mmCIF file of N, CA and C in Angstrom:
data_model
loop_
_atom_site.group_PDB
_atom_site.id
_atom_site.type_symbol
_atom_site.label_atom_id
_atom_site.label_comp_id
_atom_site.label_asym_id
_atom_site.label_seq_id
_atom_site.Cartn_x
_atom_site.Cartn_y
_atom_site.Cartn_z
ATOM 1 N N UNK A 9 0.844 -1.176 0.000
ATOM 2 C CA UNK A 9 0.000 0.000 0.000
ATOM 3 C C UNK A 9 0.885 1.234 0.000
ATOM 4 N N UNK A 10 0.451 2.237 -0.795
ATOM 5 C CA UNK A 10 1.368 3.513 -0.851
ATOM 6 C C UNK A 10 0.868 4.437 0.253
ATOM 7 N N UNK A 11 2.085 4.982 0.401
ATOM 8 C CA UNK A 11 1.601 5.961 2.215
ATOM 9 C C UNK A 11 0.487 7.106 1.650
ATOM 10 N N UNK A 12 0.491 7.281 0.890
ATOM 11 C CA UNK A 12 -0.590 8.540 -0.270
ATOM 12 C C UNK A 12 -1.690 7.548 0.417
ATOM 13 N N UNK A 13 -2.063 6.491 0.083
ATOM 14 C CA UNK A 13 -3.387 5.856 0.008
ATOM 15 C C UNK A 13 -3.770 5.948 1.646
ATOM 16 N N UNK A 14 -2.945 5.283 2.447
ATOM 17 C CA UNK A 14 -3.042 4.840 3.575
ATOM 18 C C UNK A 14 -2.837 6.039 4.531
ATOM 19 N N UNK A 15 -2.652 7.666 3.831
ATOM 20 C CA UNK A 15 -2.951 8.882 4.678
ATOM 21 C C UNK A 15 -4.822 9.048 4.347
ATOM 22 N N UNK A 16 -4.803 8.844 3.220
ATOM 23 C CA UNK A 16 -6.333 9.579 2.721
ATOM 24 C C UNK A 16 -7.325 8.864 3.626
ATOM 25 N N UNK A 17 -7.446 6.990 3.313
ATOM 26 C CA UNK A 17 -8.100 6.235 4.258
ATOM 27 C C UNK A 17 -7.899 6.796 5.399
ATOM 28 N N UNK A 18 -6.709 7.251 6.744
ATOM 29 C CA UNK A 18 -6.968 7.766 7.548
ATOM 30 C C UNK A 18 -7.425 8.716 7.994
ATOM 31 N N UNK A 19 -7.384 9.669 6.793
ATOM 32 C CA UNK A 19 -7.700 11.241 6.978
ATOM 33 C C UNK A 19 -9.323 10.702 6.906
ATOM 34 N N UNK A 20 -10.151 10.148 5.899
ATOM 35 C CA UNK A 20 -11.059 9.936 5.813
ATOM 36 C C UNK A 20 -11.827 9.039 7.445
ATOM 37 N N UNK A 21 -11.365 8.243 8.186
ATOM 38 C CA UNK A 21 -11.884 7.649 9.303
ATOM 39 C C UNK A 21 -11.783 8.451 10.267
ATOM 40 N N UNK A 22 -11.310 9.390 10.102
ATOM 41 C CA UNK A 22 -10.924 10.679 11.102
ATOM 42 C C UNK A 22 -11.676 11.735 11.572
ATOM 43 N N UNK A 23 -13.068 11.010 10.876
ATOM 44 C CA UNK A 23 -14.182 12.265 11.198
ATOM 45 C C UNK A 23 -14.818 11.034 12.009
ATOM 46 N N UNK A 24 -15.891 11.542 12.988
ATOM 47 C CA UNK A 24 -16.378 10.773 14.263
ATOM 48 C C UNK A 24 -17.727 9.911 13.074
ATOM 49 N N UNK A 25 -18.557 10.702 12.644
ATOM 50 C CA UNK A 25 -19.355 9.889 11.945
ATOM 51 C C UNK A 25 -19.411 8.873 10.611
ATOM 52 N N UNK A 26 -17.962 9.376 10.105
ATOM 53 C CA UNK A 26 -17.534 8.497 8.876
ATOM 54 C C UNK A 26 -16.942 6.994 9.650
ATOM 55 N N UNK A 27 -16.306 7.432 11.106
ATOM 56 C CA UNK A 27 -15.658 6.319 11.785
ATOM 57 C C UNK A 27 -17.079 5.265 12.242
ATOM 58 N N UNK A 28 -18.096 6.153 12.812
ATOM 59 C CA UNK A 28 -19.374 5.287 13.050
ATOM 60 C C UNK A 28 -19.724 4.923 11.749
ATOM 61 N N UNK A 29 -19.757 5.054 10.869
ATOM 62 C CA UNK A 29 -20.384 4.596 9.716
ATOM 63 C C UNK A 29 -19.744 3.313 8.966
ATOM 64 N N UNK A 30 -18.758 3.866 8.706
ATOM 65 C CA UNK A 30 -17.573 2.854 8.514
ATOM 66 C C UNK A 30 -17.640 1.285 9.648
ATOM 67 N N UNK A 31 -17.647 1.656 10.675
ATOM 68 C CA UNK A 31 -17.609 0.273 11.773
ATOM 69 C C UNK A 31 -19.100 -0.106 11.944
ATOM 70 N N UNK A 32 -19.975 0.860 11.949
ATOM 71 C CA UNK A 32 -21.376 0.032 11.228
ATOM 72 C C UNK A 32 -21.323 -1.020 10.348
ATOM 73 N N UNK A 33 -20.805 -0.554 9.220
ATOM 74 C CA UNK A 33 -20.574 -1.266 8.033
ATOM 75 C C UNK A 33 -19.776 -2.655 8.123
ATOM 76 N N UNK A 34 -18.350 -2.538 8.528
ATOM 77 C CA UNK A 34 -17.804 -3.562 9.473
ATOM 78 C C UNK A 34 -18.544 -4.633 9.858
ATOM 79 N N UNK A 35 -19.207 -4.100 11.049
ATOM 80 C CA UNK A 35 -19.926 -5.168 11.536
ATOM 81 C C UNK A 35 -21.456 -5.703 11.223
ATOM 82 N N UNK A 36 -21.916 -5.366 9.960
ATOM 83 C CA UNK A 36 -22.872 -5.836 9.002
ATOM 84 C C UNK A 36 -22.181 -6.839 8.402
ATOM 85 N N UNK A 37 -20.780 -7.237 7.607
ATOM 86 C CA UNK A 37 -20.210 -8.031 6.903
ATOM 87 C C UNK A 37 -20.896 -8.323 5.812
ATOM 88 N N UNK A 38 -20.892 -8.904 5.055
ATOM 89 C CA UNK A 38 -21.256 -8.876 3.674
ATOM 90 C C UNK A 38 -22.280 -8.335 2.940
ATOM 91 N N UNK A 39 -23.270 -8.801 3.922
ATOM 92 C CA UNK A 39 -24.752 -8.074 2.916
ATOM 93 C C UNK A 39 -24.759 -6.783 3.187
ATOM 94 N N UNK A 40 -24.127 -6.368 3.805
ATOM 95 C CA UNK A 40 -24.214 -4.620 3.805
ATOM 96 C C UNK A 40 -25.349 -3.642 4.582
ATOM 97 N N UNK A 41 -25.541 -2.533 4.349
ATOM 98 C CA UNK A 41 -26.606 -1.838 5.066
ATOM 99 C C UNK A 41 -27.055 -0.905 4.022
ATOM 100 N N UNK A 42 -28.734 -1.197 3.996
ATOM 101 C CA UNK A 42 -29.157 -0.351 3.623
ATOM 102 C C UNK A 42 -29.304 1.469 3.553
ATOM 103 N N UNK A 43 -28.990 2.048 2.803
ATOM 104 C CA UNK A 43 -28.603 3.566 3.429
ATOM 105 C C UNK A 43 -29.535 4.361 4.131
ATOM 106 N N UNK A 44 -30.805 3.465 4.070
ATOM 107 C CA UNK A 44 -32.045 4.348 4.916
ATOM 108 C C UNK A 44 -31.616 3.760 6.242
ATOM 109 N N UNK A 45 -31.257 2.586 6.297
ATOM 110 C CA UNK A 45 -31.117 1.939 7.798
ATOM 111 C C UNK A 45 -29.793 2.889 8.373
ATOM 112 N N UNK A 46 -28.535 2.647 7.838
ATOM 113 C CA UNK A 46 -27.776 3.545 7.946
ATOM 114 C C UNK A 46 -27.809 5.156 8.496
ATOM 115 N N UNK A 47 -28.984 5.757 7.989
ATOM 116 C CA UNK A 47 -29.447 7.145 8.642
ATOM 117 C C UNK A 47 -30.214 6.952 9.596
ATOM 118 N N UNK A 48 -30.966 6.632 9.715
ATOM 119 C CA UNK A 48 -31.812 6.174 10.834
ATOM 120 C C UNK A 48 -30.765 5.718 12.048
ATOM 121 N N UNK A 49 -29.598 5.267 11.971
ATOM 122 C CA UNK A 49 -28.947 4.170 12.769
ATOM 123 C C UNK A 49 -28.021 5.499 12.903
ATOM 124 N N UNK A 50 -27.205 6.213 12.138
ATOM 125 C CA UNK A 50 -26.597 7.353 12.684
ATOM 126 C C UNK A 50 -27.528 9.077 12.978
ATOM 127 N N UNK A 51 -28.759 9.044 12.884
ATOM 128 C CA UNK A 51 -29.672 9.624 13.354
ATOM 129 C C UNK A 51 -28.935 11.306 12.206
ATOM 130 N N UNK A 52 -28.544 11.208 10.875
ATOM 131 C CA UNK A 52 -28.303 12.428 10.296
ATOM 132 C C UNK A 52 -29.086 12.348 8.890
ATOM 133 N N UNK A 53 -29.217 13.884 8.175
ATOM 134 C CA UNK A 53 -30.400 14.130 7.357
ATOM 135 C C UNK A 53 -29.091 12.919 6.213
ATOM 136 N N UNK A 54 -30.342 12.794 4.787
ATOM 137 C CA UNK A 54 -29.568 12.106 4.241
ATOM 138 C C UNK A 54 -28.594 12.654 3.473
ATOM 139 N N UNK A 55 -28.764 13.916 3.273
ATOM 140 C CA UNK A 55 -27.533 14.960 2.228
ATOM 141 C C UNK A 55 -26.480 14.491 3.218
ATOM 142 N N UNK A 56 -26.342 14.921 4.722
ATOM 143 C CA UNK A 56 -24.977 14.490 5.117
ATOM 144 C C UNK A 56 -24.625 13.276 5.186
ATOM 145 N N UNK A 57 -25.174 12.432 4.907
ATOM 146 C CA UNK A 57 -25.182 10.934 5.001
ATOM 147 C C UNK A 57 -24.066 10.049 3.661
ATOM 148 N N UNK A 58 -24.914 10.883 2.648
ATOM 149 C CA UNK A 58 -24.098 11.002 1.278
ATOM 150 C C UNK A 58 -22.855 11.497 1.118
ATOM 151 N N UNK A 59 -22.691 12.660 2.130
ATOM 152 C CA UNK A 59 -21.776 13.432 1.919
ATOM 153 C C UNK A 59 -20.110 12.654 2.992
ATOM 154 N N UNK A 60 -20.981 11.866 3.866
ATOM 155 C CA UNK A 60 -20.005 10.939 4.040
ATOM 156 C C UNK A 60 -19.917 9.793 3.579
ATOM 157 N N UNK A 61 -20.601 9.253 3.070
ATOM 158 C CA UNK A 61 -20.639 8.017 2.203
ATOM 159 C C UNK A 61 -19.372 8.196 0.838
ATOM 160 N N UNK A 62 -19.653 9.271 0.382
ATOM 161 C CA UNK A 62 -18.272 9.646 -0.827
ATOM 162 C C UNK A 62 -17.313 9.838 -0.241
ATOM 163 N N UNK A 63 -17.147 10.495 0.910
ATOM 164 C CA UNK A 63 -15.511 10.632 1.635
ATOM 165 C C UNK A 63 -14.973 9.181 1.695
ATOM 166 N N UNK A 64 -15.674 8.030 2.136
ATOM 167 C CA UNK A 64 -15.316 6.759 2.333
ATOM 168 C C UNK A 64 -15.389 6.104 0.796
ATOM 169 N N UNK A 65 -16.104 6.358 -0.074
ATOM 170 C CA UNK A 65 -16.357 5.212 -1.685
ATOM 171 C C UNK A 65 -14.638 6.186 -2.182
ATOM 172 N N UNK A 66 -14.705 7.637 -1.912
ATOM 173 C CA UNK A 66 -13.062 8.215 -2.623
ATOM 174 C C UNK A 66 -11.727 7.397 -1.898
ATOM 175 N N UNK A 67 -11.868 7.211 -0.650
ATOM 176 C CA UNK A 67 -11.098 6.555 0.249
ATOM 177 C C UNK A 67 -10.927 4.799 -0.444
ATOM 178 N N UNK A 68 -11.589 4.489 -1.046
ATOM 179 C CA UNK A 68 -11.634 2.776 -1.196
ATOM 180 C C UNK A 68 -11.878 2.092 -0.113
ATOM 181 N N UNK A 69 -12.453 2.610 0.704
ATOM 182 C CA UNK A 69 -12.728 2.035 2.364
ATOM 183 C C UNK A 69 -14.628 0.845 2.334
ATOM 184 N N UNK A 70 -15.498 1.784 1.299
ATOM 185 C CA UNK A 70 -16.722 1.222 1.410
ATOM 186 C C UNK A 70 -16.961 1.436 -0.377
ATOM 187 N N UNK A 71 -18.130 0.517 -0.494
ATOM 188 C CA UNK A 71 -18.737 0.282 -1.904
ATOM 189 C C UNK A 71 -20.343 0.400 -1.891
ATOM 190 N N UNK A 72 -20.737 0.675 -2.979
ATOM 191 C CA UNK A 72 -22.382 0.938 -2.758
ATOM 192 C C UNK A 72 -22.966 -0.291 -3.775
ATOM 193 N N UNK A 73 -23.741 -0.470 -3.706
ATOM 194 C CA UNK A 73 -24.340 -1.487 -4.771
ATOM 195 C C UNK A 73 -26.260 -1.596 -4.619
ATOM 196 N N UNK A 74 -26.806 -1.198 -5.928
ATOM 197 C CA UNK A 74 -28.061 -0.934 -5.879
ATOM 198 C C UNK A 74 -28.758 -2.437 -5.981
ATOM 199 N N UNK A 75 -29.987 -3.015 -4.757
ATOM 200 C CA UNK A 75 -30.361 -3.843 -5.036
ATOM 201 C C UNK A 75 -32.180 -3.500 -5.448
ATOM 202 N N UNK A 76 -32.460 -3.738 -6.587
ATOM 203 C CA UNK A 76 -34.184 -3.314 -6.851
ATOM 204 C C UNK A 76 -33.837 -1.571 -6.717
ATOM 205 N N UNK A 77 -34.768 -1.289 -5.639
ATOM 206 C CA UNK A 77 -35.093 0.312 -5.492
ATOM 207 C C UNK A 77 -33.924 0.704 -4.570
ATOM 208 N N UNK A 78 -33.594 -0.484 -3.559
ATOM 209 C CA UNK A 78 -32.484 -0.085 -2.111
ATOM 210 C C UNK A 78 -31.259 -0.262 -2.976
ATOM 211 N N UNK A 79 -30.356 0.924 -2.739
ATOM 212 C CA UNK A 79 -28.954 1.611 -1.917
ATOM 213 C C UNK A 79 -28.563 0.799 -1.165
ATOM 214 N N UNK A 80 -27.185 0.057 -1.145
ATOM 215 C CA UNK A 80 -26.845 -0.589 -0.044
ATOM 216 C C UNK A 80 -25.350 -0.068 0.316
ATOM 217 N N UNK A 81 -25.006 -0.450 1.389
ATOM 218 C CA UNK A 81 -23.467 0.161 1.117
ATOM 219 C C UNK A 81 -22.539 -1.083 1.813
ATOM 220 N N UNK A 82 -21.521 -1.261 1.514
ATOM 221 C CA UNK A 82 -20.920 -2.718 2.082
ATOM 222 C C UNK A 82 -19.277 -2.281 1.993
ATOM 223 N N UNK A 83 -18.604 -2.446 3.402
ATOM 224 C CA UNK A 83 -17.352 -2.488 3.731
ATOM 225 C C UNK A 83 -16.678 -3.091 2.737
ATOM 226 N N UNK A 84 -15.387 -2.508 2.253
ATOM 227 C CA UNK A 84 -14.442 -3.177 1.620
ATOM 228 C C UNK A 84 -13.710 -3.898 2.280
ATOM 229 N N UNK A 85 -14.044 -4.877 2.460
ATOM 230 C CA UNK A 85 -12.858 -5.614 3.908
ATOM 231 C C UNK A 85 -11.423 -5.470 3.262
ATOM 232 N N UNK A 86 -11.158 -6.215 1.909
ATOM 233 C CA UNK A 86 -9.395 -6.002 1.356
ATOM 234 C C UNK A 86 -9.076 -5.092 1.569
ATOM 235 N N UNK A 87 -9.350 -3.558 1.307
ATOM 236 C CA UNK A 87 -9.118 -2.235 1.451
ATOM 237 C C UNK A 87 -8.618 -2.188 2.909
ATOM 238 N N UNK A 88 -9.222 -2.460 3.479
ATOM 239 C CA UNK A 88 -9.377 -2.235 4.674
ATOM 240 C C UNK A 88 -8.285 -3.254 6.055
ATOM 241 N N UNK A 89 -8.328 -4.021 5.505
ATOM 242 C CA UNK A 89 -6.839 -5.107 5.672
ATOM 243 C C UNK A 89 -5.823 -4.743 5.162
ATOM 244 N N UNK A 90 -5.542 -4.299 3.722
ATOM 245 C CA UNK A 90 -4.242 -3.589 3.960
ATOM 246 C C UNK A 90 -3.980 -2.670 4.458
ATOM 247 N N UNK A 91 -5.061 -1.945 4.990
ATOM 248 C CA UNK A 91 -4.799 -0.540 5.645
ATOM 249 C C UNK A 91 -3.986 -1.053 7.295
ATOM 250 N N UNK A 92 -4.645 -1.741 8.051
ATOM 251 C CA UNK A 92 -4.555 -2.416 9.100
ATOM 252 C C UNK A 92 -2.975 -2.786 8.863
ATOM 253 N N UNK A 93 -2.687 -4.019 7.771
ATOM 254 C CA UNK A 93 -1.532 -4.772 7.198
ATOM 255 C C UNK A 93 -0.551 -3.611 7.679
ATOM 256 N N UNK A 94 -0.520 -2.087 6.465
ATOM 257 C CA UNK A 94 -0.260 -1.172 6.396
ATOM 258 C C UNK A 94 0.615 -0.790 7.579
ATOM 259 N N UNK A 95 -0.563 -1.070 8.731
ATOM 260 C CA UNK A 95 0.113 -0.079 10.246
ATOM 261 C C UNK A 95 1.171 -1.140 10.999
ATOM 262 N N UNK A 96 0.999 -2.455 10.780
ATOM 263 C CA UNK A 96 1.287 -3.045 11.569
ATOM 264 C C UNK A 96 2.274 -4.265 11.323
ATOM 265 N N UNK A 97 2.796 -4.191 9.885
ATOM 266 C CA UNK A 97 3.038 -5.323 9.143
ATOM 267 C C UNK A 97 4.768 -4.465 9.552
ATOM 268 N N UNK A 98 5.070 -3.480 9.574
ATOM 269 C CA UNK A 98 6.468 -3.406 10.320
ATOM 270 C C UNK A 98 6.657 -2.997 11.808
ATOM 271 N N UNK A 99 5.793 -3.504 12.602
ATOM 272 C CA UNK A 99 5.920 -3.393 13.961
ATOM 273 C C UNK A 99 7.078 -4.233 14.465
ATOM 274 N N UNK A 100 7.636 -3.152 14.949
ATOM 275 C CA UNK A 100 9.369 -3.456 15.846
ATOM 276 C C UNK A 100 10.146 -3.918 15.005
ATOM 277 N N UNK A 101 9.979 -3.641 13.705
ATOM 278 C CA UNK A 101 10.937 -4.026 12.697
ATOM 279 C C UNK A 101 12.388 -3.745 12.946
ATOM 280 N N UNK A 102 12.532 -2.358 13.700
ATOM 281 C CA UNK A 102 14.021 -1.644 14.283
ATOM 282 C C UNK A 102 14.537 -1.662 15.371
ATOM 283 N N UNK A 103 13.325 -2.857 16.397
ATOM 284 C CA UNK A 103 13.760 -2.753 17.383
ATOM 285 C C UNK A 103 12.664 -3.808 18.474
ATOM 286 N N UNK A 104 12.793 -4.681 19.329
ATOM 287 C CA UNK A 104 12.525 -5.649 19.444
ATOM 288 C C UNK A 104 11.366 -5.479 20.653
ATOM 289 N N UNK A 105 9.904 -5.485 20.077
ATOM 290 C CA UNK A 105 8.564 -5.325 21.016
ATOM 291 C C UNK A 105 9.079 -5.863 22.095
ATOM 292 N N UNK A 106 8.436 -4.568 23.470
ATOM 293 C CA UNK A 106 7.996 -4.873 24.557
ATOM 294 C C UNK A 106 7.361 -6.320 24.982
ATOM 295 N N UNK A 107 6.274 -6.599 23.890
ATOM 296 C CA UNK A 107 5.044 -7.548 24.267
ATOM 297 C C UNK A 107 5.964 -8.704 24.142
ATOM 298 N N UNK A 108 6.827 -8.945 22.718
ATOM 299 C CA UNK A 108 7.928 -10.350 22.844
ATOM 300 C C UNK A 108 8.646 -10.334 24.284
ATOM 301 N N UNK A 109 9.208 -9.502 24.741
ATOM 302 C CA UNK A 109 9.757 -9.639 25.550
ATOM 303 C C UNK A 109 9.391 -10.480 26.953
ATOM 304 N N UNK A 110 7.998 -9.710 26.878
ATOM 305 C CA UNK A 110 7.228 -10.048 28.130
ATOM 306 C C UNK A 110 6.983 -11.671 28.148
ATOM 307 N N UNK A 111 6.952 -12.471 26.603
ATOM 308 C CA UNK A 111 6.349 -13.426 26.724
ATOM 309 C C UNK A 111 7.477 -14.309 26.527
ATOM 310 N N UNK A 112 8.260 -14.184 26.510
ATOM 311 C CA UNK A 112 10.071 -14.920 26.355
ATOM 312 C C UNK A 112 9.831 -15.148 27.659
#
Protein backbone atom coordinates (compact mmCIF):
# COMPACT_ATOMS: atom_id res chain seq x y z
CA UNK A 1 0.00 0.00 0.00
CA UNK A 2 1.37 3.51 -0.85
CA UNK A 3 1.60 5.96 2.21
CA UNK A 4 -0.59 8.54 -0.27
CA UNK A 5 -3.39 5.86 0.01
CA UNK A 6 -3.04 4.84 3.57
CA UNK A 7 -2.95 8.88 4.68
CA UNK A 8 -6.33 9.58 2.72
CA UNK A 9 -8.10 6.23 4.26
CA UNK A 10 -6.97 7.77 7.55
CA UNK A 11 -7.70 11.24 6.98
CA UNK A 12 -11.06 9.94 5.81
CA UNK A 13 -11.88 7.65 9.30
CA UNK A 14 -10.92 10.68 11.10
CA UNK A 15 -14.18 12.27 11.20
CA UNK A 16 -16.38 10.77 14.26
CA UNK A 17 -19.36 9.89 11.95
CA UNK A 18 -17.53 8.50 8.88
CA UNK A 19 -15.66 6.32 11.78
CA UNK A 20 -19.37 5.29 13.05
CA UNK A 21 -20.38 4.60 9.72
CA UNK A 22 -17.57 2.85 8.51
CA UNK A 23 -17.61 0.27 11.77
CA UNK A 24 -21.38 0.03 11.23
CA UNK A 25 -20.57 -1.27 8.03
CA UNK A 26 -17.80 -3.56 9.47
CA UNK A 27 -19.93 -5.17 11.54
CA UNK A 28 -22.87 -5.84 9.00
CA UNK A 29 -20.21 -8.03 6.90
CA UNK A 30 -21.26 -8.88 3.67
CA UNK A 31 -24.75 -8.07 2.92
CA UNK A 32 -24.21 -4.62 3.81
CA UNK A 33 -26.61 -1.84 5.07
CA UNK A 34 -29.16 -0.35 3.62
CA UNK A 35 -28.60 3.57 3.43
CA UNK A 36 -32.05 4.35 4.92
CA UNK A 37 -31.12 1.94 7.80
CA UNK A 38 -27.78 3.55 7.95
CA UNK A 39 -29.45 7.14 8.64
CA UNK A 40 -31.81 6.17 10.83
CA UNK A 41 -28.95 4.17 12.77
CA UNK A 42 -26.60 7.35 12.68
CA UNK A 43 -29.67 9.62 13.35
CA UNK A 44 -28.30 12.43 10.30
CA UNK A 45 -30.40 14.13 7.36
CA UNK A 46 -29.57 12.11 4.24
CA UNK A 47 -27.53 14.96 2.23
CA UNK A 48 -24.98 14.49 5.12
CA UNK A 49 -25.18 10.93 5.00
CA UNK A 50 -24.10 11.00 1.28
CA UNK A 51 -21.78 13.43 1.92
CA UNK A 52 -20.00 10.94 4.04
CA UNK A 53 -20.64 8.02 2.20
CA UNK A 54 -18.27 9.65 -0.83
CA UNK A 55 -15.51 10.63 1.63
CA UNK A 56 -15.32 6.76 2.33
CA UNK A 57 -16.36 5.21 -1.68
CA UNK A 58 -13.06 8.22 -2.62
CA UNK A 59 -11.10 6.55 0.25
CA UNK A 60 -11.63 2.78 -1.20
CA UNK A 61 -12.73 2.04 2.36
CA UNK A 62 -16.72 1.22 1.41
CA UNK A 63 -18.74 0.28 -1.90
CA UNK A 64 -22.38 0.94 -2.76
CA UNK A 65 -24.34 -1.49 -4.77
CA UNK A 66 -28.06 -0.93 -5.88
CA UNK A 67 -30.36 -3.84 -5.04
CA UNK A 68 -34.18 -3.31 -6.85
CA UNK A 69 -35.09 0.31 -5.49
CA UNK A 70 -32.48 -0.08 -2.11
CA UNK A 71 -28.95 1.61 -1.92
CA UNK A 72 -26.84 -0.59 -0.04
CA UNK A 73 -23.47 0.16 1.12
CA UNK A 74 -20.92 -2.72 2.08
CA UNK A 75 -17.35 -2.49 3.73
CA UNK A 76 -14.44 -3.18 1.62
CA UNK A 77 -12.86 -5.61 3.91
CA UNK A 78 -9.40 -6.00 1.36
CA UNK A 79 -9.12 -2.23 1.45
CA UNK A 80 -9.38 -2.24 4.67
CA UNK A 81 -6.84 -5.11 5.67
CA UNK A 82 -4.24 -3.59 3.96
CA UNK A 83 -4.80 -0.54 5.64
CA UNK A 84 -4.55 -2.42 9.10
CA UNK A 85 -1.53 -4.77 7.20
CA UNK A 86 -0.26 -1.17 6.40
CA UNK A 87 0.11 -0.08 10.25
CA UNK A 88 1.29 -3.05 11.57
CA UNK A 89 3.04 -5.32 9.14
CA UNK A 90 6.47 -3.41 10.32
CA UNK A 91 5.92 -3.39 13.96
CA UNK A 92 9.37 -3.46 15.85
CA UNK A 93 10.94 -4.03 12.70
CA UNK A 94 14.02 -1.64 14.28
CA UNK A 95 13.76 -2.75 17.38
CA UNK A 96 12.52 -5.65 19.44
CA UNK A 97 8.56 -5.32 21.02
CA UNK A 98 8.00 -4.87 24.56
CA UNK A 99 5.04 -7.55 24.27
CA UNK A 100 7.93 -10.35 22.84
CA UNK A 101 9.76 -9.64 25.55
CA UNK A 102 7.23 -10.05 28.13
CA UNK A 103 6.35 -13.43 26.72
CA UNK A 104 10.07 -14.92 26.36
Amino acid sequence: MKLETAAQQLSSLGNPIRLKLFRALVRAGDDGVPCGTLQDKLGIAASTLSHHIKHLMDAGLIRQERQGTTLFCHANYPSMQALVGYLVDECCLDQKCKTDEAAA
